[in-house]
Tab-separated table of C-alpha atoms in Angstrom:
chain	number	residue	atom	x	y	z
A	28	UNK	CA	0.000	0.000	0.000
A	29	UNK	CA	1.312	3.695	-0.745
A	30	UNK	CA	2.505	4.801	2.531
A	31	UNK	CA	0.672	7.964	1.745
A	32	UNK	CA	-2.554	6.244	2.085
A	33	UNK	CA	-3.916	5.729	5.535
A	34	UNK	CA	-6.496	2.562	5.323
A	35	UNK	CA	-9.362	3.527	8.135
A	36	UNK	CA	-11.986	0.772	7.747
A	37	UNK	CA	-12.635	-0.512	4.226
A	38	UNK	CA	-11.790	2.701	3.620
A	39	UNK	CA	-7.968	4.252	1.603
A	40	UNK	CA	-7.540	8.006	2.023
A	41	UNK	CA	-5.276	10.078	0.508
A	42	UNK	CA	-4.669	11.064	-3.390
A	43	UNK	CA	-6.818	9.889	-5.833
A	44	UNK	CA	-9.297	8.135	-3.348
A	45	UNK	CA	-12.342	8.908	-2.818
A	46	UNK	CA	-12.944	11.569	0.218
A	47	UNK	CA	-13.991	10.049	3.499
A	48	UNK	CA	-17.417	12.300	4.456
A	49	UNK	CA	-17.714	12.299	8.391
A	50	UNK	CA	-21.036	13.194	10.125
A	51	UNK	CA	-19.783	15.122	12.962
A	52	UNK	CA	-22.926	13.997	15.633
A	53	UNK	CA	-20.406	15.556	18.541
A	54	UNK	CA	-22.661	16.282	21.098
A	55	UNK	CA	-26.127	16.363	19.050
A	56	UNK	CA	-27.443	13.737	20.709
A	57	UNK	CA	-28.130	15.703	23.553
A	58	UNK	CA	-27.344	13.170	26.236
A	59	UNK	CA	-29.828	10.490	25.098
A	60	UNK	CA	-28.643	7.210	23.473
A	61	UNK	CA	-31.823	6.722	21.414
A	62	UNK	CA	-30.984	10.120	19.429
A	63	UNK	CA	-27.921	9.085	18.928
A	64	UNK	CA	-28.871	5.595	17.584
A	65	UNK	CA	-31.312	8.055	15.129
A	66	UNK	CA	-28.461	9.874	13.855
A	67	UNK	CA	-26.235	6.747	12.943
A	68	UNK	CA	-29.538	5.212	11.044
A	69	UNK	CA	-29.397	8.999	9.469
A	70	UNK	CA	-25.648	9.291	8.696
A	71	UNK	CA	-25.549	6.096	6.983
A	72	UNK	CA	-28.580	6.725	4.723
A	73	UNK	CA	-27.227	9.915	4.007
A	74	UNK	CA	-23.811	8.950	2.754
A	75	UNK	CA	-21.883	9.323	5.108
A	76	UNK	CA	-18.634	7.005	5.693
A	77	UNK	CA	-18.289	7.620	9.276
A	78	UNK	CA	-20.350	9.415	12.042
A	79	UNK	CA	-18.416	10.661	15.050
A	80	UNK	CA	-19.690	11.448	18.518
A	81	UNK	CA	-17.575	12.995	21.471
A	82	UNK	CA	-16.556	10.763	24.081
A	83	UNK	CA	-15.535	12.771	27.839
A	84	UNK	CA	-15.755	12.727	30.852
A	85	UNK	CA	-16.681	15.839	32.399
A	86	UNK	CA	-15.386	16.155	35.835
A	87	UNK	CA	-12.079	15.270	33.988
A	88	UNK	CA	-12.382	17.642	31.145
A	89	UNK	CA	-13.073	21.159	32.577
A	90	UNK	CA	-13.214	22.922	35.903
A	91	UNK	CA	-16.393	23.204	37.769
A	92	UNK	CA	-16.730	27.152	36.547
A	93	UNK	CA	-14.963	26.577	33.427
A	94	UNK	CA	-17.051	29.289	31.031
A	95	UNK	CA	-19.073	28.760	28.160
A	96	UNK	CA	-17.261	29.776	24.690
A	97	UNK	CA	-19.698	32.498	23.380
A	98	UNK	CA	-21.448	30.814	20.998
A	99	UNK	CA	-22.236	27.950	23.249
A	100	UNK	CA	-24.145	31.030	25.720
A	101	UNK	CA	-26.005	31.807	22.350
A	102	UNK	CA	-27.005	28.443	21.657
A	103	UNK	CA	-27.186	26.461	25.211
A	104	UNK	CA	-27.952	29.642	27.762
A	105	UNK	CA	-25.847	30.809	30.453
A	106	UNK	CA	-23.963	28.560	33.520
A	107	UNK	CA	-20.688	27.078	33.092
A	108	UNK	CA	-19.339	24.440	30.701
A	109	UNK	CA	-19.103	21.999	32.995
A	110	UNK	CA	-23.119	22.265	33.787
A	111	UNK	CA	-23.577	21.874	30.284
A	112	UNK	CA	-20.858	19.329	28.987
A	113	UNK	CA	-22.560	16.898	31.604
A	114	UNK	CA	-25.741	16.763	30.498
A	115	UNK	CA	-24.550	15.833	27.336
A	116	UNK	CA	-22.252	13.396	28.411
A	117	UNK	CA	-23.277	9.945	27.462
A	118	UNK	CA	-21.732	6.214	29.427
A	119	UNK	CA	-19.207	4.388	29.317
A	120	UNK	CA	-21.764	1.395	28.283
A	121	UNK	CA	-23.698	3.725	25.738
A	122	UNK	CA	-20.758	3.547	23.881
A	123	UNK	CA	-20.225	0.372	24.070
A	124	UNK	CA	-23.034	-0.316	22.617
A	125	UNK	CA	-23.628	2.462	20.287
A	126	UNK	CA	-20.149	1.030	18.717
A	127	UNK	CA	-22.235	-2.193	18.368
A	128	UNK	CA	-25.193	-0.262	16.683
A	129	UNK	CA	-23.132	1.428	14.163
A	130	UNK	CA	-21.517	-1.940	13.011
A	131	UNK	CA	-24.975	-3.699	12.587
A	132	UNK	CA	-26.192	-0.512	10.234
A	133	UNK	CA	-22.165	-0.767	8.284
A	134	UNK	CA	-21.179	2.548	9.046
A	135	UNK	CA	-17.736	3.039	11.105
A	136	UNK	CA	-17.655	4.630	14.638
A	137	UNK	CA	-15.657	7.312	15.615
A	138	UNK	CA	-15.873	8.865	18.669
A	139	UNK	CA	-13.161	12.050	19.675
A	140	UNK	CA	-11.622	11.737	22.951
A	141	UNK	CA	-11.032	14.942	25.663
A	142	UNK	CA	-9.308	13.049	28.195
A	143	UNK	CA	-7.300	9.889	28.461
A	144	UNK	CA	-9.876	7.792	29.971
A	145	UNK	CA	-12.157	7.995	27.306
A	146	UNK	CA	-9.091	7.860	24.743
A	147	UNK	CA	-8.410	4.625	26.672
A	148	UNK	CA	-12.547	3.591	26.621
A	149	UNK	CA	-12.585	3.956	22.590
A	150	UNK	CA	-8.933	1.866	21.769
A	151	UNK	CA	-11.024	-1.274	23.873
A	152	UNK	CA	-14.258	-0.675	21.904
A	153	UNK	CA	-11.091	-1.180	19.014
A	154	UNK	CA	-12.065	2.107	16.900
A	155	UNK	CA	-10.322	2.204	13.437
A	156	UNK	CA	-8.444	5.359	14.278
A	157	UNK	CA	-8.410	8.171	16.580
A	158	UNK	CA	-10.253	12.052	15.968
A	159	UNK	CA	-8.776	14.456	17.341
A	160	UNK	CA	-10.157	17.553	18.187
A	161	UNK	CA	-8.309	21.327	17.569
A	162	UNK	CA	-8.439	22.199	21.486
A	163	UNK	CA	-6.244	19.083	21.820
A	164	UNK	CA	-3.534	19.856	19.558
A	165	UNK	CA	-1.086	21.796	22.007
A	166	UNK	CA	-2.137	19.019	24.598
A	167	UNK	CA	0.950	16.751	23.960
A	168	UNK	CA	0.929	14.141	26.480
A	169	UNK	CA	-2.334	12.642	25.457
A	170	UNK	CA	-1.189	12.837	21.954
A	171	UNK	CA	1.427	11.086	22.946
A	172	UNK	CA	-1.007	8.587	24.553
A	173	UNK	CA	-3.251	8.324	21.679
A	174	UNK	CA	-0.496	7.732	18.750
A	175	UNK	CA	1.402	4.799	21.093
A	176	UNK	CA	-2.451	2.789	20.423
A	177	UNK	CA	-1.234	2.466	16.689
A	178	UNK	CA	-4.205	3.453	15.109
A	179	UNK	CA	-4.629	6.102	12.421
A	180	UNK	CA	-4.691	9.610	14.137
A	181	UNK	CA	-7.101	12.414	12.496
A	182	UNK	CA	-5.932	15.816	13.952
A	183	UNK	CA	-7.644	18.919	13.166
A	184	UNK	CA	-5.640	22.066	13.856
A	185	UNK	CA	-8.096	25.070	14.153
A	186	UNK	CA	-6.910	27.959	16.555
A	187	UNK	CA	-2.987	26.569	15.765
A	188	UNK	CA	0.324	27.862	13.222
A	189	UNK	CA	2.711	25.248	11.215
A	190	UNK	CA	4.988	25.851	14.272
A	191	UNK	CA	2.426	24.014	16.696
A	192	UNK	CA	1.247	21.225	14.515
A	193	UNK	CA	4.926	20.883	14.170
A	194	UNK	CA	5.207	19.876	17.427
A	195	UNK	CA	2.053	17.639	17.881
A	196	UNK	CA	3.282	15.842	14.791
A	197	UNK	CA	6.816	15.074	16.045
A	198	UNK	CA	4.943	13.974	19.349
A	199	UNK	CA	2.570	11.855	17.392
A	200	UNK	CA	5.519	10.202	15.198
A	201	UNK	CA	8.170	10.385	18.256
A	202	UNK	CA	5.844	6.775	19.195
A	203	UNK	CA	6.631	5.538	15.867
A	204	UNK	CA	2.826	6.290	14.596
A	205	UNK	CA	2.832	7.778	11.576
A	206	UNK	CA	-0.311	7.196	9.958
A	207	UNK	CA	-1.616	10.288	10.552
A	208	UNK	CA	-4.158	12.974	8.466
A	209	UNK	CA	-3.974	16.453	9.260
A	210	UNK	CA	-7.234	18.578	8.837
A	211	UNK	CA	-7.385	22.038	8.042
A	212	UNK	CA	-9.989	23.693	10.556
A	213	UNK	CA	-11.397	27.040	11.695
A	214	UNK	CA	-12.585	27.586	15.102
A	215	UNK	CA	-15.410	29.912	14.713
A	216	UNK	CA	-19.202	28.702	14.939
A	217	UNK	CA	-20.213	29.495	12.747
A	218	UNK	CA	-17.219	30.238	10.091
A	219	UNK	CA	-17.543	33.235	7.847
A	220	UNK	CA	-15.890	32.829	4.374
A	221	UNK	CA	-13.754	35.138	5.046
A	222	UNK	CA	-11.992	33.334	7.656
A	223	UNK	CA	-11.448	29.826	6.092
A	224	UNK	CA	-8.994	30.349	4.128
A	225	UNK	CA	-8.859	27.337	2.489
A	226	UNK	CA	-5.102	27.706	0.941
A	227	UNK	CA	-3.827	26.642	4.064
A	228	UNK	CA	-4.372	23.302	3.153
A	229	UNK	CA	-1.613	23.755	0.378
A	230	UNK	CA	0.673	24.673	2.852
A	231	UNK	CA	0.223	21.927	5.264
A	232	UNK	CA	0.615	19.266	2.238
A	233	UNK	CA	3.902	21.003	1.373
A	234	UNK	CA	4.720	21.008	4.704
A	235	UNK	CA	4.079	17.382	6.189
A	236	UNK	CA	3.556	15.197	3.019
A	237	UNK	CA	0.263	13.747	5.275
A	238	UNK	CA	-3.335	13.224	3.710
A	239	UNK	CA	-5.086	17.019	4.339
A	240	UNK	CA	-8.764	17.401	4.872
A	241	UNK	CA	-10.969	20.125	6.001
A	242	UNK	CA	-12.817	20.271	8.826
A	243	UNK	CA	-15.898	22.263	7.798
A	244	UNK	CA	-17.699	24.970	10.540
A	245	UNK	CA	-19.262	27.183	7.763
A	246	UNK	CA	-22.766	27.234	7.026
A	247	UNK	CA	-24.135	25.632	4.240
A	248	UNK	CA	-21.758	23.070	1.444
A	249	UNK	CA	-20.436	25.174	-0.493
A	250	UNK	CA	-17.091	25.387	1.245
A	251	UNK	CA	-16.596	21.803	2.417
A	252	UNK	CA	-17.124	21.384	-1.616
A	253	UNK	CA	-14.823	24.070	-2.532
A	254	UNK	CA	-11.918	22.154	-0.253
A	255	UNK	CA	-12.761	18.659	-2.083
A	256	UNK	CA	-12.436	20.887	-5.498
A	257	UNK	CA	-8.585	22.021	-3.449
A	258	UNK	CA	-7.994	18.342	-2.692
A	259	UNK	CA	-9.479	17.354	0.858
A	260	UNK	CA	-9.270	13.813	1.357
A	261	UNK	CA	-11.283	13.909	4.395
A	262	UNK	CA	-14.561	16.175	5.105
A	263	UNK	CA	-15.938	16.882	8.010
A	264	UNK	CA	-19.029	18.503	8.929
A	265	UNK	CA	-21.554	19.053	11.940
A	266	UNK	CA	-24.761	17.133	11.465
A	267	UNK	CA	-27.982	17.123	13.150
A	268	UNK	CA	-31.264	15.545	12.951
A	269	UNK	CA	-33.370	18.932	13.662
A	270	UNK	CA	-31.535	22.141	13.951
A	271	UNK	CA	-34.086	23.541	16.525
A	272	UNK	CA	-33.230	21.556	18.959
A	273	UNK	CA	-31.381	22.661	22.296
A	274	UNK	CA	-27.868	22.757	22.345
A	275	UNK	CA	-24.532	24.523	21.600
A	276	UNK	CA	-24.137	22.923	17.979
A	277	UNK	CA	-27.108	22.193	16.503
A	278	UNK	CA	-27.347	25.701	15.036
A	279	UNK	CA	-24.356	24.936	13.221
A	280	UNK	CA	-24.912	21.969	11.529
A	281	UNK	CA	-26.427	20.123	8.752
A	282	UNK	CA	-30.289	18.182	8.538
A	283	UNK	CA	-30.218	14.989	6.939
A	284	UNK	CA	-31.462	16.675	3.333
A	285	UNK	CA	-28.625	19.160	3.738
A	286	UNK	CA	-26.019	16.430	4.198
A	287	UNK	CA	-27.359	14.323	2.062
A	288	UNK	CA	-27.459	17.291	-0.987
A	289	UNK	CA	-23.374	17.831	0.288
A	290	UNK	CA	-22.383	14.113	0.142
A	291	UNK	CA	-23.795	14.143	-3.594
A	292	UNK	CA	-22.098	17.029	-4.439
A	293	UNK	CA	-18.811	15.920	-3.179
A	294	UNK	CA	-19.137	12.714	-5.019
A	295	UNK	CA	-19.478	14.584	-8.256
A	296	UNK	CA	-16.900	17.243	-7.762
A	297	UNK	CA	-14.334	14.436	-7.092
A	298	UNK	CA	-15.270	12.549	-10.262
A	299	UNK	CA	-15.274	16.213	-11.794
A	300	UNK	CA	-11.470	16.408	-10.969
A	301	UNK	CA	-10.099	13.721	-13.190
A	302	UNK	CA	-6.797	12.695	-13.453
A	303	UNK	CA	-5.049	15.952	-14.502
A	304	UNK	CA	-4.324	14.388	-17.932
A	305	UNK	CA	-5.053	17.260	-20.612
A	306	UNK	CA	-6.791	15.039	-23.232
A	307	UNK	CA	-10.347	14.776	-25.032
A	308	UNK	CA	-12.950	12.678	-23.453
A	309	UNK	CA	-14.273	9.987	-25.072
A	310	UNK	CA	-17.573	11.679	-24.987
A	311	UNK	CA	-15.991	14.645	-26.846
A	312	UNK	CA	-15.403	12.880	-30.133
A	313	UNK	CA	-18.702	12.828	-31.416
A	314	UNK	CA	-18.949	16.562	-30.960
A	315	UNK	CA	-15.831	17.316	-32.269
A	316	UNK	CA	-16.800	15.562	-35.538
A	317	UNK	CA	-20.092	18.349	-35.321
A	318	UNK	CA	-18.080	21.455	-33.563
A	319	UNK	CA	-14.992	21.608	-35.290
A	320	UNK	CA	-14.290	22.427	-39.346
A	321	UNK	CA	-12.549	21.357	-42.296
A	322	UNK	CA	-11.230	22.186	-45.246
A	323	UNK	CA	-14.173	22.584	-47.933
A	324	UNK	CA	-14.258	23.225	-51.819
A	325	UNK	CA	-14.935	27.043	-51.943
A	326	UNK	CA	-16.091	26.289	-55.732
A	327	UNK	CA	-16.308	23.617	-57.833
A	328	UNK	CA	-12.676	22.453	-58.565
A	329	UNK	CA	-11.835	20.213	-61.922
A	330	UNK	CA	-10.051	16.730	-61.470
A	331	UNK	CA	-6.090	16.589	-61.766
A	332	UNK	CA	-6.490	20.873	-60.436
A	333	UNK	CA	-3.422	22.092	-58.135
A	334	UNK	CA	-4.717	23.287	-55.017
A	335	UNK	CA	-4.801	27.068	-53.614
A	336	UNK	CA	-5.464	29.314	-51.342
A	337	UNK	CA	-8.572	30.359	-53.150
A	338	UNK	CA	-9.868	27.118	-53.718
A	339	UNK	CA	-10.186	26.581	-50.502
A	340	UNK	CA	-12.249	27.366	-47.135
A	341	UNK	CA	-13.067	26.269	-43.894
A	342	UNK	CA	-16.414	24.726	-42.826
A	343	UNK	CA	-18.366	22.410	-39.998
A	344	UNK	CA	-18.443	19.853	-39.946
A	345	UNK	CA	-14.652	18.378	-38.494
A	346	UNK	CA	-14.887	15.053	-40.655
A	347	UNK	CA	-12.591	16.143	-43.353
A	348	UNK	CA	-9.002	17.407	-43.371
A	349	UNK	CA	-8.183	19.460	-40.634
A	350	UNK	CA	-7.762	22.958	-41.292
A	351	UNK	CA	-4.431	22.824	-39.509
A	352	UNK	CA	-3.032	20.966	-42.277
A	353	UNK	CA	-3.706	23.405	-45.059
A	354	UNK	CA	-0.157	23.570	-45.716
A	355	UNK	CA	0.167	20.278	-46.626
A	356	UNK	CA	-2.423	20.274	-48.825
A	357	UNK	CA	-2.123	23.088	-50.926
A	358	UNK	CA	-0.100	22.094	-53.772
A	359	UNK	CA	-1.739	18.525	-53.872
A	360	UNK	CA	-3.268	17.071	-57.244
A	361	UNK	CA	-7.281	16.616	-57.230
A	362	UNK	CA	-7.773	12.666	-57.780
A	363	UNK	CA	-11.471	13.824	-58.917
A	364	UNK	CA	-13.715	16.750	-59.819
A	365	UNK	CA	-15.137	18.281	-56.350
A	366	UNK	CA	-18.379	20.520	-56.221
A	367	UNK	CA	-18.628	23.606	-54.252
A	368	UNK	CA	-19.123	22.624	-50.175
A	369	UNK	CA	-17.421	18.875	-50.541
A	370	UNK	CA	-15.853	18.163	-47.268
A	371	UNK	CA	-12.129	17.204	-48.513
A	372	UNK	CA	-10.812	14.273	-47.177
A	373	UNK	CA	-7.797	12.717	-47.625
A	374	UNK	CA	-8.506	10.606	-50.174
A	375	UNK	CA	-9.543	12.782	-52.564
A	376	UNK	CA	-5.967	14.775	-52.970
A	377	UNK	CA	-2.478	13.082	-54.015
């Protein structure tokens, strides 16, 4: 296998594969395990290659009167993050058996880790690789942690330079792990436009050789689209069954329709890039026999006549002599008389 390519699943990613489409659940669950058994039945009817969830525990995650971000008071109402991350915080066995769940419906599990307990919790439920998440990227012991399991390591680096994913990649491959994917991410929720900046992506390819994808916090599909269109391998984007609902991401992500319309478009933009190879397509050479021209009688010319210039002019439809060959032909013998408008082929001159 291409060392490039980091196998997740069934699933190759990396150039010239076919992107691996996320359903970021996170947290939309809202604490209960039948909503989240909803959304996997969702994400894989959808499309979707993997769905992801957030595992944590919160005690270990934050302090008591850790506060909210600012959009999470918009969306979830004021108290602390603390308050709020445990009532969203699902079991030990819910996982357990919501990893069992998405293997009967034959969509893979993912689950992003906070703390190493839960880091721990997911390598014994034997996930196929690791998310992690942008506030984790400076945090290099449990890096450290996660990469010495030996599975493939998805690290998005919102909020972070080349300098610090520098450093959480030498930490990831200082435990001999190196099947890693780097995703482009910014931490705003929702992302304006102006702040994706996309060509970052570039950069980080040129600068770690790694698989790059985009993790998408924008509204609407037009930008995880544009970054498949820049070469994402991976996408990643918020999901939700009903966007009303309570909660500090819903706002921010995609109904079912939504990701379903973004998982189609992907698919076609990908098969829209090609191989790079400037040739015709196959199902260009009809039309090229309609589109382009060739060189036509201009008036009726006797057998055994020298060609000119004058005799000559250029005409649909492109099943005669090109017209970039006229040099060649002028100066060739008529075999036969040819009216006015015959398409001149080859065979007709010596």
């Amino acid at each position: 296998m291409n060392k490039k390519l980091i196998k997740i699943g069934d699933h190759l990613i990396g150039k010239n594969q076919p992107v691996f489409i996320i359903a970021e659940a996170g947290v939309n669950h809202n604490g209960s395990l039948k909503r989240a058994k909803k959304m996997v039945i969702a994400a894989k009817k959808i499309g979707a290659d993997a769905i992801k969830f957030q595992t944590f525990i919160a005690e270990e995650l934050v302090t008591k009167d850790a506060p909210k971000a600012e959009y999470q008071k918009r969306q979830s109402g004021v108290g602390s993050q603390y308050e709020m991350l445990k009532s969203l915080e699902l079991s030990e066995m819910d996982f357990v058996e919501l990893q069992h769940f998405c293997s009967k419906q034959g969509i893979i599990f993912l689950s992003t880790p906070f703390e190493l307990r839960s880091a721990e919790l997911l390598d014994r439920l034997q996930v196929p690789a690791f998310k992690i998440s942008s506030g984790e990227l400076t945090n290099l012991p449990l890096l450290s942690k996660i990469a010495a399991f030996g599975k493939p390591i998805i690290l998005s680096t919102g909020m972070s330079n080349l300098s610090e994913i520098r450093e959480a990649v030498d930490e990831i491959y200082a435990e001999g792990n190196r099947k890693l994917i780097l995703l482009h991410c910014t931490s705003n929720y929702p992302t304006r436009p102006e702040n994706v900046n996309l060509l970052a992506m570039e950069t980080m390819r040129r600068a770690f050789s790694v698989p790059i994808g985009y993790s998408d916090h924008t509204l609407g599909i037009e930008i995880a689209v544009a970054a498949v269109a820049l070469g994402a391998c991976v996408i990643e984007k918020h999901f939700t069954l009903d966007r009303n609902l309570p909660g500090p991401d819903h706002q921010v992500s995609l109904e079912p329709e939504e990701f379903k319309a973004m998982v189609a478009t992907v698919r076609n933009t990908e098969q829209a890039l090609g191989s790079g190879k400037k040739e015709p397509r196959f199902s260009e050479r009809k039309i090229a026999k309609v589109a382009r021209k060739s060189l036509v009688a201009a008036s009726n010319i006797p057998g055994g006549t020298k060609l000119i210039a004058e005799m000559l002019t250029v005409k649909r439809p492109g099943t005669g002599i090109s017209p970039e060959y006229i040099s060649v032909v002028l100066g060739k013998i008529t075999r036969r008389a040819l009216k006015r408008d015959t398409v001149i082929s080859w065979g007709m001159i010596r």
